[in-house]
Tab-separated table of C-alpha atoms in Angstrom:
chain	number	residue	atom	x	y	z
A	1	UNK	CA	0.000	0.000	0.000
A	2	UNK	CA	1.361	3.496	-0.940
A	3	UNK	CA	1.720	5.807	2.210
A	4	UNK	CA	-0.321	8.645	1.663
A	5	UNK	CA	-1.097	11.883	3.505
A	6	UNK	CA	-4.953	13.532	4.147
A	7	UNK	CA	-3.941	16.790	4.924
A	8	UNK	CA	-7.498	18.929	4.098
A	9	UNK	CA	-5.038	21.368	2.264
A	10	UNK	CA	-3.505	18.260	0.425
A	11	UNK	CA	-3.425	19.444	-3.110
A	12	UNK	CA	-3.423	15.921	-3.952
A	13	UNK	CA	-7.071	14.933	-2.793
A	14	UNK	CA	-9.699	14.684	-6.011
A	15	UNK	CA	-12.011	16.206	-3.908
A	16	UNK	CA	-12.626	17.745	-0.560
A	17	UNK	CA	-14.657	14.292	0.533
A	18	UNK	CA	-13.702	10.827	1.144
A	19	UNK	CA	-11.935	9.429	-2.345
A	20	UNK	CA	-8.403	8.230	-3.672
A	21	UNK	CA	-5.361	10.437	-3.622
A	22	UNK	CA	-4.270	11.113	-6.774
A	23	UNK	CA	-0.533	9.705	-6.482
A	24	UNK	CA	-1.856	6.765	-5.151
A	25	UNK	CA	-1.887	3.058	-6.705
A	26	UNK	CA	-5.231	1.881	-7.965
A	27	UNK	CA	-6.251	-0.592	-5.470
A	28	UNK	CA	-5.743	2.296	-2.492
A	29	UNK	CA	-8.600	2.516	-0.642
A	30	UNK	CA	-10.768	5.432	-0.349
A	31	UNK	CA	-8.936	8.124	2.531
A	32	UNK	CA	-11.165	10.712	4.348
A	33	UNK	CA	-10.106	14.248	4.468
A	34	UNK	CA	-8.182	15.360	7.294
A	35	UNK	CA	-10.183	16.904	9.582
A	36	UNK	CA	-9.947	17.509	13.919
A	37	UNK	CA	-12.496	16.554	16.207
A	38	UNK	CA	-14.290	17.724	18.876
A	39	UNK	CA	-14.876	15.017	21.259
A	40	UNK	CA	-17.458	16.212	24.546
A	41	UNK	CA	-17.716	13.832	27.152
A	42	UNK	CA	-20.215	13.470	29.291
A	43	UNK	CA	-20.833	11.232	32.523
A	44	UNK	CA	-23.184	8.671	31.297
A	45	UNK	CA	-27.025	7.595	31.485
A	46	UNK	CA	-28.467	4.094	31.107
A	47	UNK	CA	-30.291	3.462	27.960
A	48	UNK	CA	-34.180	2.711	29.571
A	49	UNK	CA	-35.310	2.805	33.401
A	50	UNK	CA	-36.198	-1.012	33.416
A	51	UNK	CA	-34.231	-2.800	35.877
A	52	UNK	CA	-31.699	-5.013	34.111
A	53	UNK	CA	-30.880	-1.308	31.992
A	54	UNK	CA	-30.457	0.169	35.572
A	55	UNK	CA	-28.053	-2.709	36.285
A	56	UNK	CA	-25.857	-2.950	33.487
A	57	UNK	CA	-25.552	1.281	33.600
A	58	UNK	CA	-24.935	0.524	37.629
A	59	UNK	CA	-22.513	-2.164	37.188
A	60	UNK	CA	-20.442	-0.209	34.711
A	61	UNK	CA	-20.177	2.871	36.801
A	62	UNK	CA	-19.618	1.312	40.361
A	63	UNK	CA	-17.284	-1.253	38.758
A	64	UNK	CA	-14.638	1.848	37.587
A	65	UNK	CA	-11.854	1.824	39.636
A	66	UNK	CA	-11.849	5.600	39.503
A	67	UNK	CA	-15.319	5.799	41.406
A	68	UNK	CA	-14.866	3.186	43.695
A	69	UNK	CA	-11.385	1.917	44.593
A	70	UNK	CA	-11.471	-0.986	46.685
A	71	UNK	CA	-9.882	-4.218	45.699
A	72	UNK	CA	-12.002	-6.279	43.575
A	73	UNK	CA	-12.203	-9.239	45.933
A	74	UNK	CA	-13.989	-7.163	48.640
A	75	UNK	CA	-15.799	-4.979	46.000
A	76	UNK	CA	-17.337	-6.959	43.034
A	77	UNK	CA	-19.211	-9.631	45.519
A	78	UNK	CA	-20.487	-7.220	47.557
A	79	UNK	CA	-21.682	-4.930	44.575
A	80	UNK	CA	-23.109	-7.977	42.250
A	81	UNK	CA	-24.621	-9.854	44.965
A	82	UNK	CA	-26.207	-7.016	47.266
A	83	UNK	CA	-26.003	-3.491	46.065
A	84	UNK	CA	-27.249	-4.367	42.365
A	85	UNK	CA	-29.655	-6.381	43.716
A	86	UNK	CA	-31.473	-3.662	45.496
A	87	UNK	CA	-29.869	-0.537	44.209
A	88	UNK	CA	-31.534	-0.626	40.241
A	89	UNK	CA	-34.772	-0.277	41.593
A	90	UNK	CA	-33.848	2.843	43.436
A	91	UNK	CA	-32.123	4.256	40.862
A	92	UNK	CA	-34.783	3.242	37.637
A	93	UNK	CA	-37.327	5.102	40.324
A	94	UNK	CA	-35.097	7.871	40.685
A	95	UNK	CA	-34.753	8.093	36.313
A	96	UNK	CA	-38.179	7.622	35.837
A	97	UNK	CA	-39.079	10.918	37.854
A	98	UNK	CA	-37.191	12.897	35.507
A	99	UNK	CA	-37.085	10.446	32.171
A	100	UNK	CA	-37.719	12.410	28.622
A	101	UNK	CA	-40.794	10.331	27.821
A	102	UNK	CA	-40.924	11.688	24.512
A	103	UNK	CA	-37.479	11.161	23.307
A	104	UNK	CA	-37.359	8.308	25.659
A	105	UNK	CA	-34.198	9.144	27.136
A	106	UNK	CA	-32.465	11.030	30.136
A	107	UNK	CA	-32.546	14.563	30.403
A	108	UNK	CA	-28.782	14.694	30.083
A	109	UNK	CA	-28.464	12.852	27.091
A	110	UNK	CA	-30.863	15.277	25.457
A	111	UNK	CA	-29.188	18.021	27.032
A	112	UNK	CA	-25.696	17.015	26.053
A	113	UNK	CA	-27.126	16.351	22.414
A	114	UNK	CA	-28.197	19.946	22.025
A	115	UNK	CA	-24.688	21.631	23.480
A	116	UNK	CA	-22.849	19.430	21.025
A	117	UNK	CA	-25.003	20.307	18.046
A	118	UNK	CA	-24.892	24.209	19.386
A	119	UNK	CA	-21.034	23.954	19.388
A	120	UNK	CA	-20.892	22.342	15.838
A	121	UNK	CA	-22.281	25.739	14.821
A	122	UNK	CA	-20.713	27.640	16.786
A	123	UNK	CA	-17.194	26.086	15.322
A	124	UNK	CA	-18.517	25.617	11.729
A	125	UNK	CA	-18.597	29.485	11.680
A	126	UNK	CA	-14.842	29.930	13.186
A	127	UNK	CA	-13.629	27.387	11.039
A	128	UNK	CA	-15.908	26.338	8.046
A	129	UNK	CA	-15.668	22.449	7.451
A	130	UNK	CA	-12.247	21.779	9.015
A	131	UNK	CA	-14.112	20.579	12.811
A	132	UNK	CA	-15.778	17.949	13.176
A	133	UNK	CA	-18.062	17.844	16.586
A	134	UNK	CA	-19.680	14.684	18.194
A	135	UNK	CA	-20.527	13.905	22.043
A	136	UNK	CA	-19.886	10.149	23.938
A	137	UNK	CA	-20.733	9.253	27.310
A	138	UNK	CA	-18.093	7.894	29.759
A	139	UNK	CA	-20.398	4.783	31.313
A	140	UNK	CA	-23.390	3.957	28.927
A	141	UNK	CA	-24.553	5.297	25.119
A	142	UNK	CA	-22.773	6.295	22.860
A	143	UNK	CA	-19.852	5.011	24.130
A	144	UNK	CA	-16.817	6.797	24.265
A	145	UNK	CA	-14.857	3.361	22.649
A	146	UNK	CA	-17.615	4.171	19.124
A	147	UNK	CA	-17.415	7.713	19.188
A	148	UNK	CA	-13.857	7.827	18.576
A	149	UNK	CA	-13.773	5.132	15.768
A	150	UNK	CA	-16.099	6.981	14.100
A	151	UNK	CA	-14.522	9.927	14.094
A	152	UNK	CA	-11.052	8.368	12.882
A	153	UNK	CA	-12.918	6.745	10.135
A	154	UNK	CA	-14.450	10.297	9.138
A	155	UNK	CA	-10.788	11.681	8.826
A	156	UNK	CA	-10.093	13.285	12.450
A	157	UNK	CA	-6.386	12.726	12.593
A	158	UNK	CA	-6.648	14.916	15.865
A	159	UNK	CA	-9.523	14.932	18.261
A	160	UNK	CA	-9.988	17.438	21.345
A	161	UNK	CA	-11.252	15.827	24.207
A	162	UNK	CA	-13.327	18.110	26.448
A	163	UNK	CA	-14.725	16.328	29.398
A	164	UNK	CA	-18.122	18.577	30.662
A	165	UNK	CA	-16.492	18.532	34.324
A	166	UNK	CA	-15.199	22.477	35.345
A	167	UNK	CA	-13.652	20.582	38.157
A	168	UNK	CA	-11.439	18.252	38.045
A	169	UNK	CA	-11.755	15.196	40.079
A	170	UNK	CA	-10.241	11.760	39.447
A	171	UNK	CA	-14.032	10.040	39.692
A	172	UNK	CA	-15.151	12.621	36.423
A	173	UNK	CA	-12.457	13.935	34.249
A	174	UNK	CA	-9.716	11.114	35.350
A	175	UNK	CA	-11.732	8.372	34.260
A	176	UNK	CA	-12.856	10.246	31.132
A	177	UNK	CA	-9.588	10.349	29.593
A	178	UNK	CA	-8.893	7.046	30.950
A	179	UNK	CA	-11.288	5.442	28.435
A	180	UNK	CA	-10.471	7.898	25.363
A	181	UNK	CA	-6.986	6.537	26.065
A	182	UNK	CA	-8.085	3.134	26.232
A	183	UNK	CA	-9.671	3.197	22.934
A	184	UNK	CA	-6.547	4.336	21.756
A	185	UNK	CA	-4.506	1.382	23.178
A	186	UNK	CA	-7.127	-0.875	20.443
A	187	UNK	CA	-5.946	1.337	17.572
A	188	UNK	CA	-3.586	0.478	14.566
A	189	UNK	CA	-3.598	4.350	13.637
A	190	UNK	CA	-3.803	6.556	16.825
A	191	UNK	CA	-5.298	9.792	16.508
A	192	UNK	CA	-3.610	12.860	18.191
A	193	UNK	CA	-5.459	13.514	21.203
A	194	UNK	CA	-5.311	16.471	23.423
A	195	UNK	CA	-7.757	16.942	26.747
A	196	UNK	CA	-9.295	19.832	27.972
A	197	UNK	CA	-8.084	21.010	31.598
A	198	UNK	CA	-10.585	21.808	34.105
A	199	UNK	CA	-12.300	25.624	33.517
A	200	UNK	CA	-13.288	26.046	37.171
A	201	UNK	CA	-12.085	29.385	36.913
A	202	UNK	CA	-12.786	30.267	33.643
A	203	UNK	CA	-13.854	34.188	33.634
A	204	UNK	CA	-16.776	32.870	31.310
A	205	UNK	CA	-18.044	30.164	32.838
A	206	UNK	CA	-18.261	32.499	36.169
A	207	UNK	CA	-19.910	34.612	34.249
A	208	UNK	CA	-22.636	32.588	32.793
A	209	UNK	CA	-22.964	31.104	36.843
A	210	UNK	CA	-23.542	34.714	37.885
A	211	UNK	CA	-25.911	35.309	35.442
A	212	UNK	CA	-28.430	31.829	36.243
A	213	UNK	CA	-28.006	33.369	39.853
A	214	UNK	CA	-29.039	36.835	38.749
A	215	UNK	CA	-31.864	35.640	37.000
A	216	UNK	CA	-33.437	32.791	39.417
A	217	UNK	CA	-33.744	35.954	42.093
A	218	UNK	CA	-34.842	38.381	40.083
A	219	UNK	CA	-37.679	35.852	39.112
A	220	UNK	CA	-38.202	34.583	42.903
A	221	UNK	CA	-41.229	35.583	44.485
A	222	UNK	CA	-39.122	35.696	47.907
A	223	UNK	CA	-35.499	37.027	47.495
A	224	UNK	CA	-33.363	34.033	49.082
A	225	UNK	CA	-31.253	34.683	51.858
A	226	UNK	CA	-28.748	32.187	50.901
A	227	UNK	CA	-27.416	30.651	47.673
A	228	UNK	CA	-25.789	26.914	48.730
A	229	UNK	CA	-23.511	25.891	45.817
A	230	UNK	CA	-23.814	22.122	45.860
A	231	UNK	CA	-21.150	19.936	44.376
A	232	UNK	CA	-20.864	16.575	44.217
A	233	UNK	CA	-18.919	15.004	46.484
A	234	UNK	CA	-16.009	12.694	47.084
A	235	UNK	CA	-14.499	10.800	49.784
A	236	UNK	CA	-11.684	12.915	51.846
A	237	UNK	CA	-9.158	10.938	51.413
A	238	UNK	CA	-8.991	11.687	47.583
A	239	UNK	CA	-8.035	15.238	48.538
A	240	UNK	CA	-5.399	14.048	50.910
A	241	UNK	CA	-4.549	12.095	48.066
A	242	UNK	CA	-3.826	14.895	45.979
A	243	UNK	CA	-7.014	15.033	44.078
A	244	UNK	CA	-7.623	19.099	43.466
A	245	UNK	CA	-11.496	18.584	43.154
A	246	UNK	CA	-12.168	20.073	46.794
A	247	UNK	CA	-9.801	22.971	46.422
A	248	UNK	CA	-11.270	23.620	42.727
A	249	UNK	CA	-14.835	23.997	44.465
A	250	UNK	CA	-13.868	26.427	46.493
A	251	UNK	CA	-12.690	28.906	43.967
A	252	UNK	CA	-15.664	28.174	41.962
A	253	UNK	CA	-17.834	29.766	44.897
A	254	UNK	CA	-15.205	32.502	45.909
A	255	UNK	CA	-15.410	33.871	41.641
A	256	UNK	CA	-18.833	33.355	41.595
A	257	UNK	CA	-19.563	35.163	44.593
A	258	UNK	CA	-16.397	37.839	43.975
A	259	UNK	CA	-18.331	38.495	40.600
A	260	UNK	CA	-22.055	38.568	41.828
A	261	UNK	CA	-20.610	41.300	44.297
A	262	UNK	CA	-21.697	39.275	47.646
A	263	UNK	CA	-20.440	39.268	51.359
A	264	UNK	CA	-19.012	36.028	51.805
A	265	UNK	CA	-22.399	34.891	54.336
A	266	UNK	CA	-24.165	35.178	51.048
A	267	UNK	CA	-22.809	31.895	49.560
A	268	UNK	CA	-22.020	28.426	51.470
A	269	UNK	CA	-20.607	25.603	49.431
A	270	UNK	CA	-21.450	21.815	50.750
A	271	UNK	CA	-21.376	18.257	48.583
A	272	UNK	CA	-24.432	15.827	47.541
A	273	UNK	CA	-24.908	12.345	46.540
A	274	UNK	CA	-22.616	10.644	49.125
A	275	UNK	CA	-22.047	6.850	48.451
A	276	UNK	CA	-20.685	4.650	50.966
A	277	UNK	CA	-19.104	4.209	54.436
A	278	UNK	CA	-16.272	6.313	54.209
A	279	UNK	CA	-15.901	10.107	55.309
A	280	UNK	CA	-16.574	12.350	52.393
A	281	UNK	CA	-15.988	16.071	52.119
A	282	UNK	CA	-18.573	18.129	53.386
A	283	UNK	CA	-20.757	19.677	54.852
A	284	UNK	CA	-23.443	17.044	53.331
A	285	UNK	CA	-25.806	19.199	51.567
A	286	UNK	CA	-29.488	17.411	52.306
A	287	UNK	CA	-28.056	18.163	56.058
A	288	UNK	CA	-26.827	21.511	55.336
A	289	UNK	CA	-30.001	22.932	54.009
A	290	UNK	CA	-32.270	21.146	56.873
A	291	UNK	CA	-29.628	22.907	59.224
A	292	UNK	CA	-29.985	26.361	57.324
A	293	UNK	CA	-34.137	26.405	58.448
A	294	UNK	CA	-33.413	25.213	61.929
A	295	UNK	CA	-31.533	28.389	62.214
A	296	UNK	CA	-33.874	30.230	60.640
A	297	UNK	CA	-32.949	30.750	57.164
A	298	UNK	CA	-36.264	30.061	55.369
A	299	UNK	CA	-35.795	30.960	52.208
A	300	UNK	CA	-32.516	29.928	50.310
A	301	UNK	CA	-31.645	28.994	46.538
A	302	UNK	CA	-29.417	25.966	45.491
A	303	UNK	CA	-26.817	25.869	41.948
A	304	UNK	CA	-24.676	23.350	40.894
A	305	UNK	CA	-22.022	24.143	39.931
A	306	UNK	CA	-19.930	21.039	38.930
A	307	UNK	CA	-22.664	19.833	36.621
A	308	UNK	CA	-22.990	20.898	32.702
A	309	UNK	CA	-26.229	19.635	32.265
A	310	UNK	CA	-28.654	18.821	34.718
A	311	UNK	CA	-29.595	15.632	35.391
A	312	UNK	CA	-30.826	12.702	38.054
A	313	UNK	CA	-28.357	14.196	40.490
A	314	UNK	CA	-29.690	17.557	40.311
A	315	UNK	CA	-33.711	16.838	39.115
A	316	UNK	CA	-34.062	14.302	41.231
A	317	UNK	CA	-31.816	14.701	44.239
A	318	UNK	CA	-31.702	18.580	44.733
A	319	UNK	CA	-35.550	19.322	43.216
A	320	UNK	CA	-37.099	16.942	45.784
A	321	UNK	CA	-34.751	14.794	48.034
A	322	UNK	CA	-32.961	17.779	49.140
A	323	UNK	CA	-36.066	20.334	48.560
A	324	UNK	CA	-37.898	18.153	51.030
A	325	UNK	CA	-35.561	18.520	54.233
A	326	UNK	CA	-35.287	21.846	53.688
A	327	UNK	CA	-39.051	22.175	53.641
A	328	UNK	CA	-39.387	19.310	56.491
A	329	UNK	CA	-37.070	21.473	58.615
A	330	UNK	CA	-39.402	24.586	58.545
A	331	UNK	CA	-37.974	26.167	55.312
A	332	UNK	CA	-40.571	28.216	53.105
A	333	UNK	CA	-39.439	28.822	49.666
A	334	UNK	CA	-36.576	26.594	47.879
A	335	UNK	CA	-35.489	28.389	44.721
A	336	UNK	CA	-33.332	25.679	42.391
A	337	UNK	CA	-31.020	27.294	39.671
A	338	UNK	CA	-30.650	24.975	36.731
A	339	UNK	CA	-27.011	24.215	35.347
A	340	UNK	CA	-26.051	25.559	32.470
A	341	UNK	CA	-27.338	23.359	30.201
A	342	UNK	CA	-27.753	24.903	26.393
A	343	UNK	CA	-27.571	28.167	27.602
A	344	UNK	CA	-26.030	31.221	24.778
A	345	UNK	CA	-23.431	32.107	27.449
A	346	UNK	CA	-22.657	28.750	28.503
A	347	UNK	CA	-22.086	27.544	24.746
A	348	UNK	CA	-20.077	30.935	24.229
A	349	UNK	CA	-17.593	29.872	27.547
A	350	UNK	CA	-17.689	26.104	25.567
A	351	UNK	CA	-16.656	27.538	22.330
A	352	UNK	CA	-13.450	30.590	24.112
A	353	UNK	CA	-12.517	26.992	25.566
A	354	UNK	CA	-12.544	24.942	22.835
A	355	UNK	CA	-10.867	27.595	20.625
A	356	UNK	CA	-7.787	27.634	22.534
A	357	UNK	CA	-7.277	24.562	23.236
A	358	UNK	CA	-7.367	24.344	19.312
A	359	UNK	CA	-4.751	26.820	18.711
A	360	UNK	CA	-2.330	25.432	16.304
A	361	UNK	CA	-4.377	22.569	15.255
A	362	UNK	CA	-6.954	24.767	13.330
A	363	UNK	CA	-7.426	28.795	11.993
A	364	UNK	CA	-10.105	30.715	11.944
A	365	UNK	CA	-11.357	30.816	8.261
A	366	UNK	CA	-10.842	34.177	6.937
């Protein structure tokens, strides 16, 4: 076979599609154009709410050593035999609550859809044709594995990673790039493949945070007296272990508050959706907000910061699990800010991100 190169500028291409190079022998397969990807990466969602769909989706998740690290011969009886046993039924409950029943999927697969078809045009007027723009999921459909054939087989010779996590933690953007890189351990031809560091700090991304806030009070019948950034948590000892998820938090709530103008009373960070024995960073948040009426706060909001799109953690656990201790507690009015979702300034922090984390690979067409 003759070596050939796809470079979209490659003068030696018939045509700007998939065909043969015009050097090469006549048995050459067809080559792609050279193009980059755009890879986004999202957590994951099972395919139905049905229990063995739960379980397989459950399996995959708790099974990653990045989420739960205990040796397998303590961990995988305990988790086939007992926890999956139960837990699906829970969790399909949980899904069902907040399932798209017309698309017949999870809100943040639909979600997650629409930002990466917002972002394709976003990029297709920066740089015409030369980007091409798909989404995977880390546990679940579409797989991250099939996302990134596909795109090789299209032509990306280079594909930007950007895991939807503004914080980096080992269990999210870790893992992420664990599996892109896995999929590149199965390849003949790998693909050049850059990641996208965490944009906790991003002046953008603050920005668009700042204005969800601004809006939810403005629309609030009550003004809250307290806006509780919930994160989702981790076990301590990944931030004595060096993990920078904790610390990365933090600043999120400092810039957010810094650029909303608040005293520092104003804002309170805590962590949801703890899993296990262990100690995890806190304070808890369902706790935190039943603690906030018992001191008399009756009237408080609650953002999320650490997730792109919401989904069961936030429609499910923060709009009624942790809704109802609040209200149990003797709160009045809970006030939920929704992530970020498919918002114009959230796709316009995506795309400052994206674009320089191209830089070199790609120019803006004239």
């Amino acid at each position: 076979m003759t070596n050939a190169t796809t470079d979209s500028a490659n003068p030696d291409m018939n045509s700007p599609g998939s065909g043969r190079l015009a050097h090469a022998d006549s048995d050459h397969p067809p080559v792609p154009r050279a193009r980059v990807g755009v890879l986004l990466a999202n957590l994951g969602t099972p395919d139905a709410t049905d229990y063995w769909s739960m379980r397989r989706y459950l399996s995959e998740f708790l099974s990653d050593k990045r989420v739960v690290d205990y040796a397998d011969w303590k961990w995988q009886p305990l988790l086939q035999l007992i926890i999956l046993s139960r837990r699906p039924f829970k969790s399909g409950e949980a899904y069902r609550s907040i399932w798209n029943t017309e698309k017949d999927e999870s809100p943040l697969l639909t979600t997650t859809r629409e930002q990466t078809r917002r972002v394709a045009e976003g990029l297709q007027a920066m740089y015409g044709d030369q980007v091409m723009v798909d989404f995977c999921m880390r546990y679940g459909n579409p797989s991250t594995d099939s996302v990134i054939k596909r795109m090789q087989t299209a032509g990306c010779e280079k594909i930007l990673f950007f895991p939807l996590y503004p914080q980096y933690a080992s269990p999210t953007t870790a893992t992420a790039n664990d599996q892109a890189f896995r999929t590149l351990m199965t390849l003949k031809w790998q693909p050049a493949l850059r990641t996208v560091p965490a944009y906790f700090d991003h002046p953008q991304y603050i920005e668009a945070l700042a204005n969800t806030v601004r809006e939810a009070y403005t629309a609030a019948a009550t003004p809250p007296e307290v806006l509780v950034a919930s994160y989702h948590g981790v076990p301590k000892r990944y931030l004595l272990e060096g993990d920078p998820y904790h610390c990365q938090c933090q600043k999120t709530t400092r810039l957010l508050r810094e650029t909303l103008g608040w005293e520092k009373e104003a804002i309170q960070t805590a962590f949801q959706s703890k899993f296990g024995p262990e100690e995890w960073v806190g304070p808890a948040t369902v706790e935190h907000v039943a603690d906030l009426a018992r001191q008399g706060k009756k009237h408080i909001a609650v953002i999320s910061p650490a997730f792109s799109s919401d989904c069961v953690e936030t429609l499910e656990e923060i709009e009624e699990e942790i809704r109802d201790a609040f209200l149990e507690a003797g709160g009045e009015t809970f006030t939920y800010v929704p992530c970020l979702n498919e918002r114009d300034d959230h796709i316009d922090a995506l795309l400052a991100i994206i674009d320089n984390e191209l830089s070199g690979w790609v120019s803006p067409r004239a």
